Amino acid sequence: MMLLNLKTFNIATDQNPADQATRKFKACNLPNSLWIREPEFLYENEKASFHDGQTFSLVDTDADKEVKQEVTSAKSVVQPKARLGCERFERFSSWHSLVRALVTLKKYIRKRKSHTEDKESCEHDNILHNVTTLIIKEVQLSAFSSEISTIRDGGCSPKASPLLQLNPILDKDDVLRVGGRLSRMQSTLGGQLSAHPIIIPKGHIATLIVRHFHSKVHHQGRQLTEGAVRTGVSRAVHVELIEELSSASFINALRRFIALRGPVQHFRSDRGTNFIGAVRELEIDATFIESGPVSNFLSENAITWTFNPPQASHFGGVWERMIGTCRRILDAILLENKAITLTHEVLSTFMAEVCAIVNSRPLLPITSDSEVPTALTPSAILTNKQSTPSFVIPTFGSKDALKSQWKLVQYLANIFWTRWRVEYLNSLQTRAKWTSDGDNFKQGDVVLVKDKDVHCNLRPLGVIDEVFASDDSTVRKVKVSIVYDGTLSSYVRPICQLVKLLELD
């Protein structure tokens, strides 16, 4: 309310009743006081002069220095988007009824917003995809809310998260998927769905999805249901026996491999002494295998050979994992049967049986259809033939193994198959270590080079000359310059063998 145009008058103290209420006053004088009876000027004419002639104008409060300014702060709160709630999904007994209900609801909302009739079924597939994505996102938020918020902010999954080994990622629809090393295999595996499967938490929705696909394959068993829900990915193994760890033995094994499997396009190996010697015999420089001239030479011959950095066996995890599993089972079998002597012929046959067992595992769930009795295996892909033998080999015990050599081979192969089936887990996506990302090494960083043969106080310092970034922009190996006995040398080392001491600003 603005009163700037009004004038105020001053009332004298002896005519102001409020002054008597704030001062000492005798009780005997109270009946005749101005506090009880009104001042006389209230009974006079409005134009009567009851003031001393002084007039005062009201002062604007914003311009008055004696008035303290009031500061008002406004608080804005962003209300989160309302969620459906997974508890509502439990009212539905089938995946189809749940999706159909949400599709109907979404169509009704769209119709009310647009005030027009719905279009034909050209938009039905889009709505169906959006509803399916909405359901999956809702169940993922209820189970993995902390992981999703962390990944959305650019961080890594918490260490206590059950999804840590799956390296979860978010796709363009903010759906949580399995990460891993198959991101560059999407075109081969059939798109993102196979390379990065959707993570579905255990619960009512997972049960509805399994029931839905179980009904879709006409209730033909667990194997077909698994095949309809997920896709398997694996690889094949070839084992060659050599007499000694020499370059000549390796070259002979390589020639046998090419003779059996055909021309090779890409070799990848660690820096074993026999491998280094072999490439020297082939006049290939193993130290600078990544350099331009050598790469061009190999490309002209339609062969690519890539060496992993020294002291980095984990770079070959894609094949070391398969071979390591076979080796552990073989060690256990041979230790349990110390009394059995294996000749070269028996050992060669046994290793061939081991390769056949490893390569005969199904890449996809085994079908229950009598019309399709076989499963897709690495052996079937390699040979274009069924891996099932045309004859049935009986099961032999430890006593039968001592009667003849072929029974001994079959006895060991049966043991290997039993342990392989129990101990092998075909999971490519899980990560046992390196679950968090670190800062990349840069050129010019000062590092401490680890060397198990050198005392920790005598380990050399080095400067990074060059970094090798992978396709995902992650540096896993570098070229570092080290001074040994007054001589400057350069070495390629994995980052796990380096300790960063000083970063280049």
Short mmCIF file of C-alpha atoms in Angstrom, two decimals:
data_model
loop_
_atom_site.label_atom_id
_atom_site.label_comp_id
_atom_site.label_asym_id
_atom_site.label_seq_id
_atom_site.Cartn_x
_atom_site.Cartn_y
_atom_site.Cartn_z
CA MET A 1 0.00 0.00 0.00
CA MET A 2 1.46 3.34 -1.05
CA LEU A 3 0.79 6.41 1.22
CA LEU A 4 3.40 8.76 -0.20
CA ASN A 5 0.84 11.46 -1.15
CA LEU A 6 -0.66 11.74 2.34
CA LYS A 7 0.46 14.17 5.03
CA THR A 8 0.82 13.42 8.73
CA PHE A 9 0.50 15.75 11.72
CA ASN A 10 2.37 15.77 14.99
CA ILE A 11 0.31 15.43 18.20
CA ALA A 12 1.68 17.12 21.27
CA THR A 13 2.75 15.02 24.22
CA ASP A 14 0.13 16.38 26.61
CA GLN A 15 -2.61 15.38 24.15
CA ASN A 16 -1.27 11.92 23.27
CA PRO A 17 -2.91 9.08 25.28
CA ALA A 18 -0.14 6.69 24.30
CA ASP A 19 2.41 8.68 26.28
CA GLN A 20 0.51 8.10 29.52
CA ALA A 21 0.49 4.38 28.95
CA THR A 22 4.27 4.32 28.70
CA ARG A 23 5.04 6.54 31.70
CA LYS A 24 4.56 6.41 35.46
CA PHE A 25 1.02 7.26 36.43
CA LYS A 26 -0.84 7.36 39.76
CA ALA A 27 -3.86 5.19 40.07
CA CYS A 28 -5.98 7.97 41.58
CA ASN A 29 -5.52 10.06 38.43
CA LEU A 30 -6.47 7.25 36.09
CA PRO A 31 -10.25 8.02 35.81
CA ASN A 32 -9.58 11.54 34.54
CA SER A 33 -6.63 10.64 32.31
CA LEU A 34 -6.54 10.77 28.55
CA TRP A 35 -6.14 7.00 28.61
CA ILE A 36 -9.70 6.62 29.88
CA ARG A 37 -11.31 9.67 28.27
CA GLU A 38 -10.48 10.70 24.74
CA PRO A 39 -8.52 13.86 23.91
CA GLU A 40 -10.61 16.96 23.36
CA PHE A 41 -9.56 17.44 19.75
CA LEU A 42 -11.43 14.29 18.82
CA TYR A 43 -14.68 16.13 19.57
CA GLU A 44 -13.74 19.22 17.60
CA ASN A 45 -14.32 19.92 13.91
CA GLU A 46 -12.13 18.03 11.41
CA LYS A 47 -10.65 21.29 10.19
CA ALA A 48 -9.86 22.47 13.66
CA SER A 49 -6.28 23.23 14.39
CA PHE A 50 -5.13 20.64 16.95
CA HIS A 51 -1.53 20.58 15.93
CA ASP A 52 1.41 22.89 16.16
CA GLY A 53 1.44 23.71 12.46
CA GLN A 54 4.25 21.36 11.47
CA THR A 55 3.62 18.86 8.68
CA PHE A 56 5.68 15.81 7.77
CA SER A 57 5.79 13.74 4.58
CA LEU A 58 6.13 9.97 4.56
CA VAL A 59 9.53 8.68 3.53
CA ASP A 60 9.85 5.81 1.06
CA THR A 61 11.08 2.75 2.96
CA ASP A 62 13.44 1.83 0.13
CA ALA A 63 15.14 5.23 0.40
CA ASP A 64 15.11 5.44 4.19
CA LYS A 65 18.58 4.70 5.58
CA GLU A 66 17.17 3.96 9.02
CA VAL A 67 15.07 1.06 7.72
CA LYS A 68 16.91 -2.26 7.47
CA GLN A 69 16.59 -3.86 4.09
CA GLU A 70 14.93 -7.25 3.99
CA VAL A 71 16.65 -9.87 1.85
CA THR A 72 14.44 -12.60 0.44
CA SER A 73 15.98 -15.81 -0.89
CA ALA A 74 14.02 -18.05 -3.22
CA LYS A 75 14.59 -21.79 -3.06
CA SER A 76 13.82 -23.83 -6.15
CA VAL A 77 13.24 -27.56 -5.85
CA VAL A 78 13.19 -29.82 -8.88
CA GLN A 79 10.74 -32.60 -8.33
CA PRO A 80 11.99 -35.92 -9.72
CA LYS A 81 10.01 -37.53 -12.46
CA ALA A 82 7.34 -39.78 -11.10
CA ARG A 83 8.10 -43.48 -11.45
CA LEU A 84 5.71 -46.30 -12.06
CA GLY A 85 7.03 -48.47 -9.26
CA CYS A 86 8.01 -52.12 -9.65
CA GLU A 87 5.42 -53.16 -7.10
CA ARG A 88 2.73 -52.42 -9.69
CA PHE A 89 4.29 -54.90 -12.10
CA GLU A 90 3.66 -57.73 -9.64
CA ARG A 91 -0.07 -57.49 -10.35
CA PHE A 92 0.51 -59.03 -13.78
CA SER A 93 1.01 -62.75 -14.25
CA SER A 94 2.47 -62.61 -17.78
CA TRP A 95 4.87 -60.43 -19.71
CA HIS A 96 2.40 -59.99 -22.55
CA SER A 97 -0.36 -58.66 -20.30
CA LEU A 98 2.04 -56.21 -18.63
CA VAL A 99 3.31 -54.84 -21.92
CA ARG A 100 -0.18 -54.68 -23.39
CA ALA A 101 -1.50 -52.72 -20.40
CA LEU A 102 1.30 -50.15 -20.60
CA VAL A 103 0.93 -49.84 -24.37
CA THR A 104 -2.77 -49.10 -23.93
CA LEU A 105 -2.01 -46.55 -21.22
CA LYS A 106 0.64 -44.86 -23.36
CA LYS A 107 -1.68 -44.66 -26.35
CA TYR A 108 -4.42 -43.14 -24.18
CA ILE A 109 -2.04 -40.51 -22.79
CA ARG A 110 -0.79 -39.64 -26.25
CA LYS A 111 -4.36 -39.35 -27.52
CA ARG A 112 -5.38 -37.04 -24.67
CA LYS A 113 -2.36 -34.82 -25.25
CA SER A 114 -2.75 -34.53 -29.00
CA HIS A 115 -6.59 -34.52 -29.02
CA THR A 116 -6.46 -36.49 -32.24
CA GLU A 117 -7.12 -40.04 -33.20
CA ASP A 118 -4.25 -42.48 -32.95
CA LYS A 119 -2.41 -43.35 -36.11
CA GLU A 120 -2.36 -46.81 -37.55
CA SER A 121 -0.02 -49.59 -36.49
CA CYS A 122 3.00 -47.74 -37.94
CA GLU A 123 3.64 -46.36 -34.45
CA HIS A 124 2.80 -49.56 -32.61
CA ASP A 125 6.30 -51.01 -32.88
CA ASN A 126 7.82 -47.79 -31.60
CA ILE A 127 5.43 -47.70 -28.64
CA LEU A 128 6.10 -51.37 -27.92
CA HIS A 129 9.86 -50.72 -27.88
CA ASN A 130 9.43 -47.70 -25.61
CA VAL A 131 7.24 -49.65 -23.19
CA THR A 132 9.70 -52.54 -23.04
CA THR A 133 12.54 -50.11 -22.40
CA LEU A 134 10.48 -48.37 -19.73
CA ILE A 135 9.85 -51.62 -17.85
CA ILE A 136 13.50 -52.66 -17.99
CA LYS A 137 14.70 -49.24 -16.85
CA GLU A 138 12.24 -49.28 -13.96
CA VAL A 139 13.40 -52.63 -12.60
CA GLN A 140 17.03 -51.64 -13.09
CA LEU A 141 16.53 -48.39 -11.16
CA SER A 142 14.93 -50.26 -8.29
CA ALA A 143 17.82 -52.74 -8.04
CA PHE A 144 20.87 -50.80 -9.26
CA SER A 145 20.09 -47.13 -8.62
CA SER A 146 23.52 -46.33 -7.16
CA GLU A 147 25.35 -48.01 -10.05
CA ILE A 148 23.27 -46.17 -12.66
CA SER A 149 23.79 -42.77 -11.04
CA THR A 150 27.53 -43.39 -10.75
CA ILE A 151 27.88 -44.47 -14.38
CA ARG A 152 25.75 -41.54 -15.55
CA ASP A 153 28.13 -39.17 -13.74
CA GLY A 154 31.11 -40.73 -15.50
CA GLY A 155 32.40 -42.80 -12.58
CA CYS A 156 33.00 -46.50 -12.03
CA SER A 157 30.78 -48.97 -10.27
CA PRO A 158 31.14 -49.12 -6.47
CA LYS A 159 33.48 -51.80 -5.18
CA ALA A 160 30.66 -53.47 -3.25
CA SER A 161 28.43 -53.61 -6.32
CA PRO A 162 27.43 -57.06 -7.60
CA LEU A 163 27.88 -55.72 -11.14
CA LEU A 164 31.54 -54.78 -10.72
CA GLN A 165 32.86 -57.73 -12.72
CA LEU A 166 30.41 -57.09 -15.56
CA ASN A 167 31.77 -53.59 -16.30
CA PRO A 168 28.23 -52.18 -16.75
CA ILE A 169 27.54 -49.43 -19.27
CA LEU A 170 24.53 -47.30 -20.23
CA ASP A 171 23.28 -47.27 -23.80
CA LYS A 172 21.55 -44.40 -25.60
CA ASP A 173 18.26 -45.25 -23.83
CA ASP A 174 19.92 -45.30 -20.37
CA VAL A 175 19.47 -49.07 -20.20
CA LEU A 176 22.08 -50.89 -18.13
CA ARG A 177 24.05 -53.40 -20.21
CA VAL A 178 27.04 -55.68 -19.78
CA GLY A 179 30.27 -54.01 -20.92
CA GLY A 180 33.43 -55.93 -21.64
CA ARG A 181 35.70 -56.56 -24.59
CA LEU A 182 33.06 -57.36 -27.21
CA SER A 183 32.20 -53.76 -28.11
CA ARG A 184 34.03 -54.03 -31.45
CA MET A 185 32.31 -57.31 -32.35
CA GLN A 186 28.79 -55.90 -32.72
CA SER A 187 28.65 -56.39 -36.49
CA THR A 188 29.86 -59.99 -36.14
CA LEU A 189 27.69 -60.90 -33.18
CA GLY A 190 24.52 -59.34 -34.51
CA GLY A 191 24.42 -55.90 -32.93
CA GLN A 192 24.51 -54.45 -29.47
CA LEU A 193 22.06 -57.00 -28.05
CA SER A 194 24.58 -59.82 -28.44
CA ALA A 195 27.72 -57.84 -27.67
CA HIS A 196 26.21 -56.05 -24.66
CA PRO A 197 23.32 -58.02 -23.14
CA ILE A 198 20.79 -56.20 -20.98
CA ILE A 199 21.17 -56.77 -17.24
CA ILE A 200 17.91 -57.97 -15.68
CA PRO A 201 17.86 -58.21 -11.86
CA LYS A 202 16.40 -61.25 -10.19
CA GLY A 203 12.73 -60.72 -9.47
CA HIS A 204 9.21 -60.83 -10.83
CA ILE A 205 10.09 -59.25 -14.20
CA ALA A 206 12.87 -61.79 -14.80
CA THR A 207 10.38 -64.57 -14.11
CA LEU A 208 7.86 -63.07 -16.53
CA ILE A 209 10.49 -62.79 -19.27
CA VAL A 210 11.58 -66.42 -18.86
CA ARG A 211 7.97 -67.59 -18.89
CA HIS A 212 7.28 -65.50 -21.98
CA PHE A 213 10.14 -67.00 -24.01
CA HIS A 214 9.40 -70.46 -22.63
CA SER A 215 5.91 -70.15 -24.06
CA LYS A 216 7.27 -68.64 -27.27
CA VAL A 217 9.36 -71.76 -27.98
CA HIS A 218 6.29 -73.91 -27.26
CA HIS A 219 7.52 -75.24 -23.91
CA GLN A 220 10.31 -77.32 -25.46
CA GLY A 221 12.63 -77.23 -22.48
CA ARG A 222 15.20 -75.17 -20.68
CA GLN A 223 17.78 -75.28 -23.46
CA LEU A 224 15.63 -73.65 -26.12
CA THR A 225 14.40 -71.11 -23.59
CA GLU A 226 17.98 -70.12 -22.78
CA GLY A 227 18.76 -69.88 -26.47
CA ALA A 228 15.80 -67.54 -27.01
CA VAL A 229 16.77 -65.29 -24.10
CA ARG A 230 20.55 -64.99 -24.49
CA THR A 231 23.39 -65.63 -26.95
CA GLY A 232 26.67 -67.47 -26.34
CA VAL A 233 30.14 -66.46 -27.56
CA SER A 234 33.30 -68.57 -27.43
CA ARG A 235 36.44 -69.62 -29.33
CA ALA A 236 38.33 -72.76 -30.42
CA VAL A 237 41.62 -74.26 -29.20
CA HIS A 238 44.44 -76.02 -31.06
CA VAL A 239 47.26 -77.70 -29.12
CA GLU A 240 50.56 -78.82 -30.66
CA LEU A 241 53.19 -80.96 -28.91
CA ILE A 242 56.85 -79.99 -29.38
CA GLU A 243 59.95 -81.84 -28.29
CA GLU A 244 61.75 -78.79 -26.90
CA LEU A 245 61.33 -75.05 -26.40
CA SER A 246 63.42 -74.05 -29.38
CA SER A 247 62.81 -71.92 -32.44
CA ALA A 248 63.07 -74.93 -34.75
CA SER A 249 60.43 -76.86 -32.81
CA PHE A 250 58.13 -73.88 -32.84
CA ILE A 251 58.52 -73.37 -36.59
CA ASN A 252 57.70 -77.03 -37.18
CA ALA A 253 54.62 -76.71 -34.96
CA LEU A 254 53.63 -73.57 -36.86
CA ARG A 255 53.98 -75.41 -40.18
CA ARG A 256 51.81 -78.26 -38.88
CA PHE A 257 49.22 -75.77 -37.69
CA ILE A 258 49.06 -74.02 -41.08
CA ALA A 259 48.93 -77.38 -42.87
CA LEU A 260 45.97 -78.52 -40.75
CA ARG A 261 44.04 -75.27 -40.35
CA GLY A 262 44.99 -73.42 -43.53
CA PRO A 263 46.63 -70.03 -44.12
CA VAL A 264 46.82 -67.71 -41.13
CA GLN A 265 45.98 -64.04 -41.33
CA HIS A 266 46.93 -62.82 -37.86
CA PHE A 267 49.35 -64.13 -35.24
CA ARG A 268 49.37 -62.71 -31.74
CA SER A 269 51.66 -64.03 -29.02
CA ASP A 270 53.76 -63.12 -26.04
CA ARG A 271 57.51 -62.56 -26.27
CA GLY A 272 58.60 -66.11 -25.54
CA THR A 273 62.17 -67.00 -26.44
CA ASN A 274 61.02 -69.57 -28.97
CA PHE A 275 58.71 -67.03 -30.61
CA ILE A 276 61.45 -64.40 -30.76
CA GLY A 277 63.83 -66.92 -32.28
CA ALA A 278 61.25 -67.97 -34.84
CA VAL A 279 60.62 -64.47 -36.08
CA ARG A 280 64.37 -63.95 -36.36
CA GLU A 281 64.56 -67.04 -38.55
CA LEU A 282 61.76 -65.50 -40.60
CA GLU A 283 63.72 -62.20 -40.68
CA ILE A 284 61.11 -60.31 -38.71
CA ASP A 285 62.27 -57.75 -36.15
CA ALA A 286 60.44 -58.69 -32.94
CA THR A 287 61.49 -55.59 -31.00
CA PHE A 288 59.98 -53.12 -33.45
CA ILE A 289 57.12 -55.31 -34.59
CA GLU A 290 54.74 -52.33 -34.31
CA SER A 291 56.86 -50.11 -36.57
CA GLY A 292 55.81 -49.08 -40.04
CA PRO A 293 58.24 -51.00 -42.33
CA VAL A 294 57.69 -54.34 -40.60
CA SER A 295 53.94 -53.83 -40.57
CA ASN A 296 54.00 -53.06 -44.29
CA PHE A 297 56.12 -56.14 -44.98
CA LEU A 298 53.73 -58.42 -43.13
CA SER A 299 50.73 -56.80 -44.81
CA GLU A 300 52.20 -57.51 -48.24
CA ASN A 301 52.46 -61.19 -47.29
CA ALA A 302 48.89 -61.21 -45.92
CA ILE A 303 50.16 -62.11 -42.42
CA THR A 304 50.07 -59.98 -39.31
CA TRP A 305 52.14 -60.89 -36.25
CA THR A 306 51.66 -58.84 -33.11
CA PHE A 307 53.76 -59.32 -29.98
CA ASN A 308 52.49 -58.35 -26.57
CA PRO A 309 54.76 -56.19 -24.40
CA PRO A 310 57.27 -58.01 -22.19
CA GLN A 311 56.14 -59.09 -18.71
CA ALA A 312 52.47 -58.69 -19.67
CA SER A 313 50.95 -62.15 -19.91
CA HIS A 314 47.51 -60.71 -19.19
CA PHE A 315 47.52 -59.14 -22.67
CA GLY A 316 46.87 -62.65 -24.02
CA GLY A 317 44.00 -63.39 -21.69
CA VAL A 318 41.69 -64.34 -24.55
CA TRP A 319 43.74 -67.50 -25.20
CA GLU A 320 45.62 -67.84 -21.92
CA ARG A 321 42.33 -68.38 -20.13
CA MET A 322 41.41 -71.35 -22.31
CA ILE A 323 44.88 -72.87 -22.20
CA GLY A 324 45.18 -72.21 -18.46
CA THR A 325 41.97 -74.08 -17.79
CA CYS A 326 43.20 -77.07 -19.80
CA ARG A 327 46.60 -76.94 -18.12
CA ARG A 328 45.17 -76.94 -14.60
CA ILE A 329 42.99 -79.96 -15.36
CA LEU A 330 45.86 -81.76 -17.09
CA ASP A 331 48.16 -81.14 -14.12
CA ALA A 332 45.58 -82.55 -11.74
CA ILE A 333 44.97 -85.62 -13.93
CA LEU A 334 48.65 -86.41 -14.39
CA LEU A 335 49.39 -85.92 -10.69
CA GLU A 336 46.59 -88.28 -9.74
CA ASN A 337 47.96 -90.93 -12.15
CA LYS A 338 51.68 -90.81 -11.45
CA ALA A 339 52.06 -94.54 -12.00
CA ILE A 340 50.89 -94.28 -15.60
CA THR A 341 53.66 -93.78 -18.16
CA LEU A 342 52.70 -91.78 -21.24
CA THR A 343 54.55 -92.42 -24.46
CA HIS A 344 54.73 -89.82 -27.21
CA GLU A 345 51.98 -91.59 -29.13
CA VAL A 346 49.71 -91.80 -26.08
CA LEU A 347 50.36 -88.19 -25.12
CA SER A 348 49.70 -86.96 -28.68
CA THR A 349 46.43 -88.86 -28.83
CA PHE A 350 45.46 -87.62 -25.38
CA MET A 351 46.11 -83.98 -26.32
CA ALA A 352 44.05 -84.45 -29.47
CA GLU A 353 41.22 -85.76 -27.30
CA VAL A 354 41.60 -82.74 -25.03
CA CYS A 355 41.27 -80.36 -28.00
CA ALA A 356 38.24 -82.28 -29.22
CA ILE A 357 36.60 -82.02 -25.80
CA VAL A 358 37.28 -78.30 -25.47
CA ASN A 359 36.11 -77.56 -29.02
CA SER A 360 33.01 -79.73 -28.72
CA ARG A 361 31.38 -77.58 -26.06
CA PRO A 362 28.16 -75.98 -27.35
CA LEU A 363 28.29 -72.33 -28.29
CA LEU A 364 24.52 -72.16 -27.87
CA PRO A 365 22.16 -74.08 -25.57
CA ILE A 366 21.56 -77.63 -26.75
CA THR A 367 18.23 -78.01 -28.47
CA SER A 368 15.65 -80.57 -27.42
CA ASP A 369 14.26 -80.87 -30.94
CA SER A 370 14.65 -84.38 -32.33
CA GLU A 371 14.97 -82.93 -35.82
CA VAL A 372 18.10 -81.00 -34.79
CA PRO A 373 20.03 -83.40 -32.54
CA THR A 374 23.39 -81.60 -32.70
CA ALA A 375 24.58 -78.31 -31.26
CA LEU A 376 26.74 -75.59 -32.78
CA THR A 377 30.32 -76.07 -31.55
CA PRO A 378 33.76 -74.61 -32.41
CA SER A 379 34.70 -77.98 -33.88
CA ALA A 380 31.72 -77.89 -36.22
CA ILE A 381 32.74 -74.42 -37.40
CA LEU A 382 36.37 -75.50 -37.96
CA THR A 383 35.66 -78.77 -39.77
CA ASN A 384 32.12 -78.19 -41.13
CA LYS A 385 31.28 -81.59 -39.69
CA GLN A 386 29.50 -82.92 -36.67
CA SER A 387 31.75 -83.41 -33.68
CA THR A 388 29.82 -86.50 -32.52
CA PRO A 389 31.72 -89.71 -33.39
CA SER A 390 29.95 -92.35 -35.47
CA PHE A 391 30.78 -95.05 -32.91
CA VAL A 392 30.22 -95.28 -29.18
CA ILE A 393 33.31 -95.60 -26.99
CA PRO A 394 32.69 -97.39 -23.68
CA THR A 395 33.67 -95.88 -20.36
CA PHE A 396 36.84 -97.29 -18.87
CA GLY A 397 38.07 -97.32 -15.29
CA SER A 398 41.53 -97.07 -13.78
CA LYS A 399 42.04 -100.84 -14.06
CA ASP A 400 41.23 -100.83 -17.77
CA ALA A 401 43.83 -98.09 -18.31
CA LEU A 402 46.61 -100.58 -17.57
CA LYS A 403 45.52 -103.10 -20.20
CA SER A 404 46.15 -101.19 -23.43
CA GLN A 405 47.30 -97.77 -24.50
CA TRP A 406 44.14 -96.78 -26.35
CA LYS A 407 42.08 -97.54 -23.24
CA LEU A 408 44.52 -95.44 -21.24
CA VAL A 409 43.96 -92.51 -23.60
CA GLN A 410 40.20 -92.90 -23.35
CA TYR A 411 40.36 -93.16 -19.56
CA LEU A 412 42.33 -89.92 -19.29
CA ALA A 413 40.02 -88.22 -21.80
CA ASN A 414 36.98 -89.23 -19.74
CA ILE A 415 38.57 -87.76 -16.61
CA PHE A 416 39.38 -84.58 -18.47
CA TRP A 417 35.83 -84.29 -19.80
CA THR A 418 34.34 -84.72 -16.32
CA ARG A 419 36.55 -82.09 -14.75
CA TRP A 420 36.19 -79.74 -17.72
CA ARG A 421 32.42 -79.88 -17.51
CA VAL A 422 32.43 -79.18 -13.77
CA GLU A 423 35.20 -76.57 -13.53
CA TYR A 424 34.84 -74.60 -16.75
CA LEU A 425 32.59 -71.54 -16.75
CA ASN A 426 31.90 -70.01 -20.11
CA SER A 427 31.67 -66.37 -19.05
CA LEU A 428 33.63 -63.90 -21.15
CA GLN A 429 32.31 -60.73 -19.58
CA THR A 430 33.27 -61.08 -15.93
CA ARG A 431 36.36 -59.29 -14.64
CA ALA A 432 38.34 -60.58 -11.68
CA LYS A 433 40.60 -57.52 -11.56
CA TRP A 434 41.10 -54.09 -13.11
CA THR A 435 37.56 -53.12 -12.18
CA SER A 436 38.26 -49.37 -12.02
CA ASP A 437 39.74 -46.95 -14.55
CA GLY A 438 42.87 -44.93 -13.83
CA ASP A 439 44.61 -41.98 -15.42
CA ASN A 440 46.44 -42.71 -18.65
CA PHE A 441 50.22 -42.43 -18.80
CA LYS A 442 51.43 -39.50 -20.87
CA GLN A 443 54.60 -38.76 -22.76
CA GLY A 444 57.16 -37.19 -20.43
CA ASP A 445 55.95 -38.81 -17.20
CA VAL A 446 58.66 -39.98 -14.81
CA VAL A 447 58.13 -43.58 -13.74
CA LEU A 448 59.75 -46.27 -11.62
CA VAL A 449 60.31 -49.50 -13.57
CA LYS A 450 59.50 -52.71 -11.69
CA ASP A 451 61.94 -55.55 -12.09
CA LYS A 452 61.63 -58.70 -9.99
CA ASP A 453 65.32 -59.48 -10.52
CA VAL A 454 66.45 -56.12 -9.09
CA HIS A 455 66.21 -55.01 -5.47
CA CYS A 456 63.50 -52.44 -4.85
CA ASN A 457 66.08 -49.81 -3.83
CA LEU A 458 67.99 -50.32 -7.09
CA ARG A 459 65.09 -50.23 -9.53
CA PRO A 460 65.73 -47.69 -12.29
CA LEU A 461 63.83 -44.53 -13.09
CA GLY A 462 62.64 -43.83 -16.60
CA VAL A 463 60.89 -41.27 -18.75
CA ILE A 464 58.05 -42.22 -21.07
CA ASP A 465 58.96 -41.48 -24.69
CA GLU A 466 55.86 -42.84 -26.42
CA VAL A 467 52.46 -44.19 -25.44
CA PHE A 468 50.42 -46.80 -27.33
CA ALA A 469 46.69 -46.13 -27.02
CA SER A 470 44.17 -48.86 -27.77
CA ASP A 471 40.97 -48.40 -29.72
CA ASP A 472 39.17 -47.40 -26.52
CA SER A 473 41.73 -44.59 -25.91
CA THR A 474 43.23 -46.49 -22.97
CA VAL A 475 47.02 -46.67 -22.68
CA ARG A 476 48.14 -50.18 -21.73
CA LYS A 477 51.77 -50.15 -22.87
CA VAL A 478 54.41 -47.46 -23.30
CA LYS A 479 57.96 -47.02 -24.51
CA VAL A 480 60.17 -45.88 -21.64
CA SER A 481 63.78 -44.65 -21.71
CA ILE A 482 66.04 -46.03 -18.96
CA VAL A 483 69.70 -45.40 -18.22
CA TYR A 484 71.64 -48.62 -17.53
CA ASP A 485 75.35 -48.28 -16.69
CA GLY A 486 75.51 -44.89 -18.38
CA THR A 487 73.78 -46.11 -21.55
CA LEU A 488 70.36 -44.82 -22.57
CA SER A 489 68.04 -47.58 -23.78
CA SER A 490 64.37 -47.75 -24.73
CA TYR A 491 62.03 -50.60 -23.79
CA VAL A 492 58.35 -51.38 -24.36
CA ARG A 493 56.69 -52.13 -21.02
CA PRO A 494 53.10 -52.63 -19.85
CA ILE A 495 51.75 -50.06 -17.44
CA CYS A 496 51.38 -52.70 -14.72
CA GLN A 497 55.19 -52.81 -14.54
CA LEU A 498 55.48 -49.04 -14.02
CA VAL A 499 54.88 -46.77 -11.04
CA LYS A 500 54.10 -43.16 -11.89
CA LEU A 501 56.22 -40.78 -9.81
CA LEU A 502 55.81 -37.43 -11.55
CA GLU A 503 53.25 -36.35 -14.11
CA LEU A 504 53.98 -33.99 -16.94
CA ASP A 505 52.02 -30.79 -16.41
#
